[in-house]
């Protein structure tokens, strides 16, 4: 609170001029400091702290034994650059590779899921060398959204790599 104290100031008599008394003022800033700390604590408690974004990926133990899959149930996705995803069904054949955008890959997965028995469906993800991390995350999100239980991230074979070069 502001406070004005009136003390007796020294009066000097000068030739015909009476000097007025000066009042000293003192401002107490304690309530202002309290208000500042209240505002700081309010803003600290009301802001949301950003949580780190991490992708949980549970990988099986690598036993060195390949899991057999039916040719009719296999869908292979090959994410590339410029948000392009190449895909084929069954065994690799360079003449049967199709292309879809990252935004339309969901339709491909839904169609394959509709035509295939749930226990036979396996999605194999083989990122190309020029694929980016964002496309891989989008494809893994599609696996979760479409409730695909069996999918694998595999290295691209030399035969497939030659077909894309």
Tab-separated table of C-alpha atoms in Angstrom:
chain	number	residue	atom	x	y	z
A	1	UNK	CA	0.000	0.000	0.000
A	2	UNK	CA	1.110	3.506	-0.587
A	3	UNK	CA	1.746	5.534	2.433
A	4	UNK	CA	2.349	9.216	2.877
A	5	UNK	CA	4.203	10.343	5.956
A	6	UNK	CA	4.188	13.887	6.998
A	7	UNK	CA	7.195	14.839	8.960
A	8	UNK	CA	8.278	18.228	10.084
A	9	UNK	CA	10.589	19.507	7.473
A	10	UNK	CA	13.157	22.112	8.067
A	11	UNK	CA	11.788	25.538	7.595
A	12	UNK	CA	14.191	28.180	6.657
A	13	UNK	CA	13.235	31.701	6.681
A	14	UNK	CA	14.276	33.445	3.614
A	15	UNK	CA	13.671	36.953	2.732
A	16	UNK	CA	9.886	37.131	2.573
A	17	UNK	CA	9.371	33.647	1.050
A	18	UNK	CA	7.845	30.902	3.133
A	19	UNK	CA	8.935	27.462	2.050
A	20	UNK	CA	6.257	24.765	1.968
A	21	UNK	CA	6.675	21.525	3.783
A	22	UNK	CA	7.385	18.466	1.624
A	23	UNK	CA	5.659	15.210	2.316
A	24	UNK	CA	7.645	12.037	1.715
A	25	UNK	CA	5.948	9.132	-0.041
A	26	UNK	CA	6.821	5.476	0.334
A	27	UNK	CA	5.267	2.766	-1.858
A	28	UNK	CA	5.023	-0.719	-0.351
A	29	UNK	CA	5.431	-3.265	-3.186
A	30	UNK	CA	4.734	-6.404	-1.125
A	31	UNK	CA	1.180	-6.894	-2.478
A	32	UNK	CA	2.467	-6.426	-6.050
A	33	UNK	CA	5.058	-9.174	-5.535
A	34	UNK	CA	2.358	-11.442	-4.093
A	35	UNK	CA	0.167	-10.774	-7.112
A	36	UNK	CA	3.053	-11.548	-9.461
A	37	UNK	CA	3.721	-14.903	-7.824
A	38	UNK	CA	0.014	-15.752	-7.902
A	39	UNK	CA	-0.078	-15.043	-11.644
A	40	UNK	CA	3.052	-17.103	-12.262
A	41	UNK	CA	1.659	-20.096	-10.364
A	42	UNK	CA	-1.696	-19.748	-12.156
A	43	UNK	CA	-0.052	-19.867	-15.592
A	44	UNK	CA	2.213	-22.761	-14.614
A	45	UNK	CA	-0.696	-24.894	-13.409
A	46	UNK	CA	-3.042	-24.078	-16.294
A	47	UNK	CA	-0.643	-24.696	-19.174
A	48	UNK	CA	-0.337	-28.186	-20.545
A	49	UNK	CA	3.091	-29.696	-20.651
A	50	UNK	CA	3.799	-31.297	-24.010
A	51	UNK	CA	4.246	-35.035	-23.769
A	52	UNK	CA	6.926	-36.729	-25.852
A	53	UNK	CA	5.499	-38.487	-28.876
A	54	UNK	CA	6.740	-42.023	-29.186
A	55	UNK	CA	5.573	-44.950	-31.210
A	56	UNK	CA	5.279	-48.192	-29.302
A	57	UNK	CA	6.380	-51.065	-31.473
A	58	UNK	CA	6.385	-54.541	-30.020
A	59	UNK	CA	8.700	-56.817	-31.936
A	60	UNK	CA	8.755	-60.602	-31.586
A	61	UNK	CA	11.880	-62.500	-30.658
A	62	UNK	CA	14.065	-63.206	-33.649
A	63	UNK	CA	14.372	-66.973	-33.794
A	64	UNK	CA	15.871	-67.060	-37.273
A	65	UNK	CA	12.973	-69.155	-38.567
A	66	UNK	CA	10.724	-67.657	-41.227
A	67	UNK	CA	7.007	-67.780	-40.554
A	68	UNK	CA	5.161	-69.332	-43.463
A	69	UNK	CA	2.314	-67.302	-44.937
A	70	UNK	CA	-0.217	-68.070	-47.609
A	71	UNK	CA	0.390	-66.407	-50.929
A	72	UNK	CA	-3.272	-65.383	-51.122
A	73	UNK	CA	-3.100	-63.638	-47.741
A	74	UNK	CA	0.083	-61.621	-48.245
A	75	UNK	CA	0.015	-57.913	-49.018
A	76	UNK	CA	3.388	-56.221	-49.406
A	77	UNK	CA	3.667	-52.436	-49.011
A	78	UNK	CA	6.747	-50.594	-50.241
A	79	UNK	CA	6.709	-46.946	-49.099
A	80	UNK	CA	8.808	-44.716	-51.345
A	81	UNK	CA	9.511	-41.023	-51.737
A	82	UNK	CA	6.971	-38.259	-52.492
A	83	UNK	CA	4.282	-40.024	-50.388
A	84	UNK	CA	4.051	-42.892	-52.893
A	85	UNK	CA	3.378	-46.425	-51.719
A	86	UNK	CA	3.915	-49.358	-54.051
A	87	UNK	CA	2.158	-52.606	-53.277
A	88	UNK	CA	1.613	-56.086	-54.580
A	89	UNK	CA	-0.219	-59.186	-53.433
A	90	UNK	CA	1.323	-62.620	-53.070
A	91	UNK	CA	4.755	-63.400	-54.473
A	92	UNK	CA	6.806	-60.604	-56.036
A	93	UNK	CA	6.268	-60.049	-59.731
A	94	UNK	CA	7.562	-56.805	-61.256
A	95	UNK	CA	4.603	-56.716	-63.664
A	96	UNK	CA	1.989	-56.721	-60.877
A	97	UNK	CA	3.278	-53.787	-58.800
A	98	UNK	CA	0.666	-51.081	-58.267
A	99	UNK	CA	1.068	-47.586	-56.878
A	100	UNK	CA	-1.078	-45.666	-54.402
A	101	UNK	CA	-0.640	-42.506	-52.413
A	102	UNK	CA	-0.065	-42.576	-48.679
A	103	UNK	CA	-3.568	-41.152	-48.227
A	104	UNK	CA	-5.266	-43.875	-50.289
A	105	UNK	CA	-3.388	-46.891	-48.905
A	106	UNK	CA	-6.190	-47.404	-46.395
A	107	UNK	CA	-8.548	-48.361	-49.229
A	108	UNK	CA	-6.060	-50.978	-50.451
A	109	UNK	CA	-5.758	-52.475	-46.963
A	110	UNK	CA	-9.539	-52.489	-46.431
A	111	UNK	CA	-10.117	-54.198	-49.791
A	112	UNK	CA	-7.474	-56.851	-49.062
A	113	UNK	CA	-8.925	-57.395	-45.585
A	114	UNK	CA	-12.417	-57.814	-47.046
A	115	UNK	CA	-11.257	-60.446	-49.566
A	116	UNK	CA	-8.989	-62.421	-47.219
A	117	UNK	CA	-9.628	-64.607	-44.204
A	118	UNK	CA	-8.518	-62.776	-41.029
A	119	UNK	CA	-6.165	-65.558	-39.892
A	120	UNK	CA	-4.425	-65.650	-43.296
A	121	UNK	CA	-3.912	-61.888	-43.742
A	122	UNK	CA	-0.322	-60.703	-43.336
A	123	UNK	CA	0.918	-57.251	-44.324
A	124	UNK	CA	4.625	-57.050	-45.122
A	125	UNK	CA	6.149	-53.582	-44.991
A	126	UNK	CA	9.388	-53.108	-46.913
A	127	UNK	CA	10.523	-49.472	-46.926
A	128	UNK	CA	12.509	-48.413	-49.977
A	129	UNK	CA	15.842	-46.663	-49.539
A	130	UNK	CA	14.317	-43.255	-50.331
A	131	UNK	CA	11.329	-43.671	-47.986
A	132	UNK	CA	10.971	-41.196	-45.138
A	133	UNK	CA	10.139	-41.773	-41.485
A	134	UNK	CA	6.755	-40.008	-41.680
A	135	UNK	CA	5.427	-42.401	-44.319
A	136	UNK	CA	6.513	-45.374	-42.233
A	137	UNK	CA	4.682	-44.000	-39.212
A	138	UNK	CA	1.575	-43.393	-41.351
A	139	UNK	CA	1.603	-46.994	-42.555
A	140	UNK	CA	2.015	-48.295	-38.996
A	141	UNK	CA	-0.919	-46.088	-37.985
A	142	UNK	CA	-2.968	-47.678	-40.762
A	143	UNK	CA	-2.186	-51.102	-39.310
A	144	UNK	CA	-3.648	-49.968	-35.985
A	145	UNK	CA	-6.637	-48.188	-37.524
A	146	UNK	CA	-7.564	-51.173	-39.719
A	147	UNK	CA	-6.990	-53.647	-36.869
A	148	UNK	CA	-4.342	-55.651	-38.741
A	149	UNK	CA	-2.989	-58.135	-36.208
A	150	UNK	CA	-0.175	-59.626	-38.292
A	151	UNK	CA	2.300	-57.351	-40.012
A	152	UNK	CA	6.048	-57.321	-40.346
A	153	UNK	CA	8.717	-54.773	-41.202
A	154	UNK	CA	11.210	-56.523	-43.465
A	155	UNK	CA	14.276	-55.476	-45.453
A	156	UNK	CA	13.698	-55.125	-49.164
A	157	UNK	CA	15.088	-57.952	-51.276
A	158	UNK	CA	17.665	-57.425	-54.022
A	159	UNK	CA	15.162	-58.507	-56.660
A	160	UNK	CA	12.657	-55.877	-55.519
A	161	UNK	CA	15.358	-53.242	-55.267
A	162	UNK	CA	16.424	-53.889	-58.872
A	163	UNK	CA	12.825	-53.511	-60.031
A	164	UNK	CA	12.601	-50.019	-58.535
A	165	UNK	CA	15.922	-48.816	-59.973
